Coordinates of C-alpha atoms in Angstrom, one line a residue:
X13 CA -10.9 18.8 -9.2
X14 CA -8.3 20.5 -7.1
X15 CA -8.7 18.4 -4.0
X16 CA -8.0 14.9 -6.6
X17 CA -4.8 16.5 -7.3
X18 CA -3.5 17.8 -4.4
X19 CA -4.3 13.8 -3.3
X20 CA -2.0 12.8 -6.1
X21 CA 0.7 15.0 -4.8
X22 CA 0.5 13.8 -1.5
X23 CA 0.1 9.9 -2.4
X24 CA 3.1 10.0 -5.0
X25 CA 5.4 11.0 -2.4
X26 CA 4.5 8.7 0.1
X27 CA 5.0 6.4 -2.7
X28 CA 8.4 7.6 -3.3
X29 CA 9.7 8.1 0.2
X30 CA 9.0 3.9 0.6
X31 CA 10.6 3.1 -2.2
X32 CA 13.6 5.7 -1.5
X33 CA 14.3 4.0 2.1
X34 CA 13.6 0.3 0.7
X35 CA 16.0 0.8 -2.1
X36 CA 19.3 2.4 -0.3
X37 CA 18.1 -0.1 3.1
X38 CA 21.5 -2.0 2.4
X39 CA 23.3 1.2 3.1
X40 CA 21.9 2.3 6.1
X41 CA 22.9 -1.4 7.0
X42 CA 26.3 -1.1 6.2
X43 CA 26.8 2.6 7.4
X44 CA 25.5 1.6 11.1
X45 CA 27.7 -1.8 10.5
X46 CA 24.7 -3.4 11.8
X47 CA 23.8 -7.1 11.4
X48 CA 20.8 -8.5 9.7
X49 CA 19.5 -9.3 13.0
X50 CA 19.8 -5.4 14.4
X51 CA 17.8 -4.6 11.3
X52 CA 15.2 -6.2 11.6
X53 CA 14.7 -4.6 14.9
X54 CA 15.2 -1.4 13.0
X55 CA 12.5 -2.5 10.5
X56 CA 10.3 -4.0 13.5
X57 CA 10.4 -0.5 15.0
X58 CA 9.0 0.9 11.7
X59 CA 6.0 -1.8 11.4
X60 CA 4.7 -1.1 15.2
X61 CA 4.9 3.1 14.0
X62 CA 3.0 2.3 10.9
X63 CA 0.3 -0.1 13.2
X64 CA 0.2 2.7 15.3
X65 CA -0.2 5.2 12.9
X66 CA -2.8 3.6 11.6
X67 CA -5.1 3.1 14.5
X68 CA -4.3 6.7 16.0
X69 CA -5.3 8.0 12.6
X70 CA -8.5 6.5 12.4
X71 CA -9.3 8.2 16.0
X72 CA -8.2 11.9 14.5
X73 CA -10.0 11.3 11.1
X74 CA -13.4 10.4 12.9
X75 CA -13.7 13.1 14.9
X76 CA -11.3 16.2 13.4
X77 CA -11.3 15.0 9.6
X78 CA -9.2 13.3 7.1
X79 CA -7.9 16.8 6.1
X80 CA -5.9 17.0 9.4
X81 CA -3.9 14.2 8.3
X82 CA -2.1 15.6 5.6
X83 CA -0.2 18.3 5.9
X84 CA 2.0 17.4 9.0
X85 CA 1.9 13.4 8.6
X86 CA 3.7 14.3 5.2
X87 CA 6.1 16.7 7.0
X88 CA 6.8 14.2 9.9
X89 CA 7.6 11.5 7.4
X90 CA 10.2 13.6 5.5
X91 CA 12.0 14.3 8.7
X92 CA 12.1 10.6 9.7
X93 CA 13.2 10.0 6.1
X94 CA 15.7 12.5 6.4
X95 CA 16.8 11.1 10.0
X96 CA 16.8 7.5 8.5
X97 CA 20.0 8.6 6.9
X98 CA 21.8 10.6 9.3
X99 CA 21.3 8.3 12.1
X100 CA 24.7 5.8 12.7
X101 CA 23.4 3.4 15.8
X102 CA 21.1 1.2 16.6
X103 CA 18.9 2.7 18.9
X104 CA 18.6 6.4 17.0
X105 CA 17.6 4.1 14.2
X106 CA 14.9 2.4 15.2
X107 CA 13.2 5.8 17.2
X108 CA 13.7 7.0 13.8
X109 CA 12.0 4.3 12.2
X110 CA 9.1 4.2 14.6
X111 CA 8.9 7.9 13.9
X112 CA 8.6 6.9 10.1
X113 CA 6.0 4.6 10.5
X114 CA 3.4 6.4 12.5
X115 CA 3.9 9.0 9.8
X116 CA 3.2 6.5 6.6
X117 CA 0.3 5.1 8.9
X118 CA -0.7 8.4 9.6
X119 CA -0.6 9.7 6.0
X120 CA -2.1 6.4 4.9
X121 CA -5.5 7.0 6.8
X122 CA -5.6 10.3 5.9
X123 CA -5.4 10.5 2.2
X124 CA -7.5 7.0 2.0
X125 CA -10.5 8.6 3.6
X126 CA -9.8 11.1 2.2
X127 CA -9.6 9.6 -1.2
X128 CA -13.3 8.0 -0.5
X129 CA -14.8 11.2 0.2
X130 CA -13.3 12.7 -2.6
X131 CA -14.7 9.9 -4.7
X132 CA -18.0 10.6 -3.2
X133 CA -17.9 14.4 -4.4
X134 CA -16.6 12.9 -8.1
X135 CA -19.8 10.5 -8.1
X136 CA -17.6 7.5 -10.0
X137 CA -14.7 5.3 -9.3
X138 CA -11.4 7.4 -8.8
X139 CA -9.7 5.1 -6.0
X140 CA -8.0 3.0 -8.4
X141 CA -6.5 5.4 -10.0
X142 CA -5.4 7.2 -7.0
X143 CA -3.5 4.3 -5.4
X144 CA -1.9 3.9 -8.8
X145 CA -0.5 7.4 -8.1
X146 CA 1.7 5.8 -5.3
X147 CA 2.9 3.3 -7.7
X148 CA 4.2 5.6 -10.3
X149 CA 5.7 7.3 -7.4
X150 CA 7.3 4.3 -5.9
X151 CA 8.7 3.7 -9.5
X152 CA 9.8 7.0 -9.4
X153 CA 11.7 6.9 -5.8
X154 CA 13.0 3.6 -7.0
X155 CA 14.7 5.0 -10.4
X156 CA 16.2 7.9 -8.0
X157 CA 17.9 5.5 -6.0
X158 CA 19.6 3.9 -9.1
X159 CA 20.3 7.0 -10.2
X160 CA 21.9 8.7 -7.2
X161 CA 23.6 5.0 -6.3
X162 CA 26.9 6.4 -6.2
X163 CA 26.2 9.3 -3.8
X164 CA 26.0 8.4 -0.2
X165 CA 23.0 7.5 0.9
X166 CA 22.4 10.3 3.6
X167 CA 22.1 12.9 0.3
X168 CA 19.2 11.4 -0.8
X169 CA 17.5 10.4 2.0
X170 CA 17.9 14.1 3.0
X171 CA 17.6 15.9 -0.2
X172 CA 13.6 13.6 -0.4
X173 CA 12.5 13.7 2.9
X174 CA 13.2 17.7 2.8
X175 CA 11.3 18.3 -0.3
X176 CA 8.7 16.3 0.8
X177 CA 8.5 18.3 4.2
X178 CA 8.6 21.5 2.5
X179 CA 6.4 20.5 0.0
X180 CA 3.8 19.9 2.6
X181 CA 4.1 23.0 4.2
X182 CA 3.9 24.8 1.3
X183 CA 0.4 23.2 0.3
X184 CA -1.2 24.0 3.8
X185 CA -3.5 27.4 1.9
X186 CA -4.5 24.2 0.0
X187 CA -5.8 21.7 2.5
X188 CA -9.4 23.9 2.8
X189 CA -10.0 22.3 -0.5
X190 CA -10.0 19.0 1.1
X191 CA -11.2 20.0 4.3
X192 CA -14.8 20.9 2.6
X193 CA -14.6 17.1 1.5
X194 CA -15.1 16.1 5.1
X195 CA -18.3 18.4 5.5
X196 CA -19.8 17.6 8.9
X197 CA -18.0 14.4 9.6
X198 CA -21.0 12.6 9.5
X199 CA -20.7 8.8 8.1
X200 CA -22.0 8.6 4.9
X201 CA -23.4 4.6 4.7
X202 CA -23.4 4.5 0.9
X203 CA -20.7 3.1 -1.6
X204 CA -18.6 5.8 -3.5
X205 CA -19.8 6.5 -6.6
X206 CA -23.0 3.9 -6.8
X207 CA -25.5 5.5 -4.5
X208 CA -26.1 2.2 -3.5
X209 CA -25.2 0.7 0.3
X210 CA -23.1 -1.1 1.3
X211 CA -22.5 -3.3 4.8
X212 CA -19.8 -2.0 6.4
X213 CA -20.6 -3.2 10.5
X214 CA -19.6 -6.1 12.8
X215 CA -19.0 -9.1 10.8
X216 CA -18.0 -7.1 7.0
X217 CA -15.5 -5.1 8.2
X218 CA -13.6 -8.4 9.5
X219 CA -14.2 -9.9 6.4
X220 CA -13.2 -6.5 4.1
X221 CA -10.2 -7.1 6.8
X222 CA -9.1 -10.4 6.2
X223 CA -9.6 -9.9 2.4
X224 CA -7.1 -7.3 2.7
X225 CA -5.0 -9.0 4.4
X226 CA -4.9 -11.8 2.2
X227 CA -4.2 -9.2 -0.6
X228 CA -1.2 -7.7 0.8
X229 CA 0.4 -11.0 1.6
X230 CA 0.7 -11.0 -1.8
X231 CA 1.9 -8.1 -2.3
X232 CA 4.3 -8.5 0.4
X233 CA 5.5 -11.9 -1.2
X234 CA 6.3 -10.6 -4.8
X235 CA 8.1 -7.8 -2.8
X236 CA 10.3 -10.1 -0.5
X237 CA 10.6 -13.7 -2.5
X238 CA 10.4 -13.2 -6.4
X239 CA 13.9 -12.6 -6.6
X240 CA 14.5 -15.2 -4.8
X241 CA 11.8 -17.5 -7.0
X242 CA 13.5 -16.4 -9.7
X243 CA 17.0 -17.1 -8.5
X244 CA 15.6 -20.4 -7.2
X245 CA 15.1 -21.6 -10.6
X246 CA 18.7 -20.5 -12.2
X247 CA 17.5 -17.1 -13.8
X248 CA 20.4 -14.8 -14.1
X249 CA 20.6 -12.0 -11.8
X250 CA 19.2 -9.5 -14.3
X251 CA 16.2 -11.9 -15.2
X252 CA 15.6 -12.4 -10.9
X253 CA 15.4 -8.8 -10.6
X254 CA 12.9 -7.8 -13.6
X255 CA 10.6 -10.1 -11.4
X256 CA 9.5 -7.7 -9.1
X257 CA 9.5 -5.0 -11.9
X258 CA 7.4 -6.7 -14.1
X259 CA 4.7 -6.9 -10.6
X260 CA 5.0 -3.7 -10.0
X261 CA 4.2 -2.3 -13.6
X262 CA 1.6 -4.9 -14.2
X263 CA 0.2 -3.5 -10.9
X264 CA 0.4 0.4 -11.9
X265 CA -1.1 -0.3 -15.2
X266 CA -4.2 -2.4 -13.8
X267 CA -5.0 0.8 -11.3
X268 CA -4.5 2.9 -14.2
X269 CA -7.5 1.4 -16.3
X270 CA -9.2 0.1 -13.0
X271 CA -11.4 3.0 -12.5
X272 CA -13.3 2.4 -15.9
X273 CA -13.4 -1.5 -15.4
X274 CA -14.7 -0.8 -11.9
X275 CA -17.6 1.5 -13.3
X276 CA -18.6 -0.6 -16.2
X277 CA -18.4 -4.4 -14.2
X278 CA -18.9 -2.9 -10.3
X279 CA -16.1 -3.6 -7.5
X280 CA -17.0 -7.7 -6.7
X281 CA -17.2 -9.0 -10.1
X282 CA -13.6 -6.8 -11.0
X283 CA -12.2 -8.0 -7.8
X284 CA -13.4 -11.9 -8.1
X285 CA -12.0 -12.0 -11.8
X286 CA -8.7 -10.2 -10.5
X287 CA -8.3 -12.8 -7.5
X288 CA -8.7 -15.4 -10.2
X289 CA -6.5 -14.2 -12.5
X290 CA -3.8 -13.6 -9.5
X291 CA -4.6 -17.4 -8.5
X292 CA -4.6 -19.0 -11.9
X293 CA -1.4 -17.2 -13.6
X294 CA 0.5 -17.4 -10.3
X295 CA 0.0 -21.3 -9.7
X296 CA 0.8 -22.0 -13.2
X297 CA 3.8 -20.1 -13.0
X298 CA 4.7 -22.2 -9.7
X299 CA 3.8 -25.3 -11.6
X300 CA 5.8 -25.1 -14.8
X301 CA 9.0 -24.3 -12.9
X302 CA 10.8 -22.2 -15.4
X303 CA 12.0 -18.4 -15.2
X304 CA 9.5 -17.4 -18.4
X305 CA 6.9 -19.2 -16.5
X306 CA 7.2 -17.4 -13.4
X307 CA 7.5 -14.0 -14.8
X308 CA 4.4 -14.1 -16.5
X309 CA 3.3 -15.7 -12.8
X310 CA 4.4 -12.3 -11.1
X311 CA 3.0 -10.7 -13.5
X312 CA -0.3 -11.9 -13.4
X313 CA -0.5 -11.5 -9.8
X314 CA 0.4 -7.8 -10.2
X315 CA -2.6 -7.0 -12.7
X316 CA -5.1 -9.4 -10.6
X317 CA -4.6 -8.0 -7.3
X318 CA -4.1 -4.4 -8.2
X319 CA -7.7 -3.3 -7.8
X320 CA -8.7 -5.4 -4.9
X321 CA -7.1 -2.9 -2.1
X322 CA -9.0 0.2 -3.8
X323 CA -12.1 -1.3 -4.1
X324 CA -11.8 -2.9 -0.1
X325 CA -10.9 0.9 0.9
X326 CA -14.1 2.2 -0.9
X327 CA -16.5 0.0 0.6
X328 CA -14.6 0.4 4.0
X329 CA -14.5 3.8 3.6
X330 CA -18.9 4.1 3.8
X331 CA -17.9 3.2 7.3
X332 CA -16.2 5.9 8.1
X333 CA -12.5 7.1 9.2
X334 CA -12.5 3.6 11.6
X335 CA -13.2 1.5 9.3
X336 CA -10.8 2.4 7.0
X337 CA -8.1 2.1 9.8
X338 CA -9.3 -1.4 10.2
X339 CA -9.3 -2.6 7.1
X340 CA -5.5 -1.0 6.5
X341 CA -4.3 -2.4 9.6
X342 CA -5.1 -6.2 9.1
X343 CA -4.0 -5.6 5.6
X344 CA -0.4 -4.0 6.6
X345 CA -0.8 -6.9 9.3
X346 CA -0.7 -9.2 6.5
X347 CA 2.1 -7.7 4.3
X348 CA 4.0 -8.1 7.4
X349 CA 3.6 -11.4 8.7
X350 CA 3.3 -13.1 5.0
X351 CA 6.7 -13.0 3.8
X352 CA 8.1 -14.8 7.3
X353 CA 5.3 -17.4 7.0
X354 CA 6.4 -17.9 3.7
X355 CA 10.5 -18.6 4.5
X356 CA 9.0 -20.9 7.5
X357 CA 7.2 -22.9 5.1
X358 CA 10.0 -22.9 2.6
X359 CA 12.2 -24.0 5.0
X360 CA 10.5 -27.0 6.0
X361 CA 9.6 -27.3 2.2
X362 CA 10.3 -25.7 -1.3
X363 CA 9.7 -21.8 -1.6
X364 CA 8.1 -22.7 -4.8
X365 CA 5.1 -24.6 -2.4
X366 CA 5.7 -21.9 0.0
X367 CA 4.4 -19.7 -2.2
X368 CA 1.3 -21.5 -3.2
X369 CA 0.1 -19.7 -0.1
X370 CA -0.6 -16.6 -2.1
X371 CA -1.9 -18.2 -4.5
X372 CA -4.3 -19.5 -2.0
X373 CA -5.1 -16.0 -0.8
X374 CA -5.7 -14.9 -3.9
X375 CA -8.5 -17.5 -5.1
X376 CA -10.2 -16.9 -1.6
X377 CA -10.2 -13.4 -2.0
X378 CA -11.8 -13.9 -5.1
X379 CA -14.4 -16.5 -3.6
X380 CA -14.9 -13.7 -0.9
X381 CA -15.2 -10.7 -3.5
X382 CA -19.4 -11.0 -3.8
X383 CA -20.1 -11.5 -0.1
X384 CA -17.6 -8.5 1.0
X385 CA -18.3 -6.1 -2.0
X386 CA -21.9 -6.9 -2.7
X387 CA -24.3 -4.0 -2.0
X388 CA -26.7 -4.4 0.8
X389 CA -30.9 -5.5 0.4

């Protein structure tokens, strides 16, 4: 279907453009000489956009349509990219990266309800295998940083963030496609591709929520701290960085093959093996204490969680546009706070107990999987 690929296209560059400004990050530092401090005002700038975004976004897709949150959202985000690297001080930095995240959150609500309706019209599991598209395309932004590390920085933030405005533009005779996806608007109270329903009021969103939150701690943990785990227990700096590779691509390829597993076991009993698998490799990782160890850790926490965020967006997605914004928001909310409360505890601690808090998360996200996920009586 058209509409499945143009949702590729747009989610492979969002994809990219993250992994583009996290990569080259130590540049923009050093360009703006700006302390470690003044970034993370600069990075606190871009997580209230992208909370923003997210909430605004759930507004416009509930009453215009997902399809209205393409097209410019995509554009907006290439411009911010593009201004990421041009700017020089502190204060045109973080309007630039407040203007980056409300585009990202933006773009996020809009091609995941987007996504769920286009699952709906496809009558089996696709979400997996869409979110893995902004994997391969963060793994793609992230090998054209290392490629283009000797240019300055500005090049590729510019020569990206244009060709992903453009790009946008260019696909606008396009967005009808989509835009028959959201038919009426009207909330359809079913899961994607079951025909069965699911709960998704009052007290299951909050829990869909927190799941998701507890999820993308994770996530935002093997993102900020296996490096550092690695480097904790003497790896070399080669072996510290593979640690977040090895997440990633155990990630992409569990979202690759997820759609099947999803439509041959159902969402809950995926997701509770997944959290389980997260938990158990994980924890033994942390408890052996050696650099083998915790790469098959990361690794196992890459392939358990990566189908637990589709298969929350699904079943928040039978909720509608707002529900969908809910459930991303706590989860982003958790990505967020995670890593700091992870460096609080290992400072009062060990990182390697600090980081039993994902594993934590990840066996109650697999306790929760049948309540949250379960179709309704």
């Amino acid at each position: 279907m058209a509409a499945r690929r143009l949702l590729i296209a747009y989610i492979s560059g969002l994809g990219a453009a993250m992994a583009v400004w996290g990569a080259r990050m130590p540049a923009v530092q050093a360009a703006a000489h700006l302390s470690s401090g003044r970034l993370a005002a600069v990075l606190l700038g871009a997580a209230a956009g992208l909370l923003a975004g997210l909430q605004l976004g759930g507004r416009v897709a509930h009453r215009y349509g997902s399809a209205k949150l393409l097209v410019m959202p995509t554009a907006a985000l290439g411009l911010a990219l593009s201004a990421l690297g041009l700017c020089r001080t502190l204060p045109t930095l973080i309007v630039a990266a407040v203007f980056f995240g409300l585009a990202h959150g933006l773009l996020d609500i809009g091609t995941n309800a987007t996504a769920v309706r286009c699952q709906e019209a496809y009558g089996r599991p696709i979400m997996s295998g869409l979110h893995a598209s902004y994997s391969l395309g963060a793994l793609f932004g992230a090998a054209l940083a290392v490629v283009t590390a000797g240019l300055p920085h500005e090049a590729l933030f510019v020569g990206v963030g244009m060709t992903l405005a453009l790009a946008a533009l260019a696909s606008t005779p396009a967005i009808r496609i989509v835009a028959r996806l959201d038919g009426d608007g009207a909330i359809k109270d079913h899961e994607a591709g079951s025909g069965r329903p699911v709960r998704t009021r009052g007290p299951a969103i909050w829990l869909l929520s927190a799941l998701a939150a507890a999820c993308l701690l994770g996530e935002g943990a093997a993102a900020d701290w296996s490096a550092v785990h690695l480097d904790t227990l003497r790896a070399s700096a080669a072996v510290s960085a593979v640690a977040y590779a090895v997440y990633s691509a155990a990630m992409a390829a569990g979202r690759l093959i997820g759609d099947r597993l999803t439509a041959r076991y159902g969402p809950a009993k995926l997701v509770r093996v997944g959290g389980l698998i997260a938990a158990v490799g994980l924890g033994t990782g942390l408890a052996i204490g050696t650099a083998p160890a915790a790469l098959l850790g990361w690794t196992a926490l890459g392939l358990g969680l990566s189908t637990v965020v589709p298969s929350l967006i699904t079943a928040a997605g039978s909720g509608g546009p707002r529900a969908v914004a809910a459930v991303a928001g706590t989860g982003y909310l958790g990505m967020l706070i995670g890593p700091a409360a992870i460096g609080a505890l290992a400072s009062v601690s060990s990182l390697s107990l600090a980081l039993a808090l994902p594993v934590l998360l990840a066996a109650a996200v697999a306790i929760g999987s049948h309540r949250a996920l379960a179709p309704a009586r």
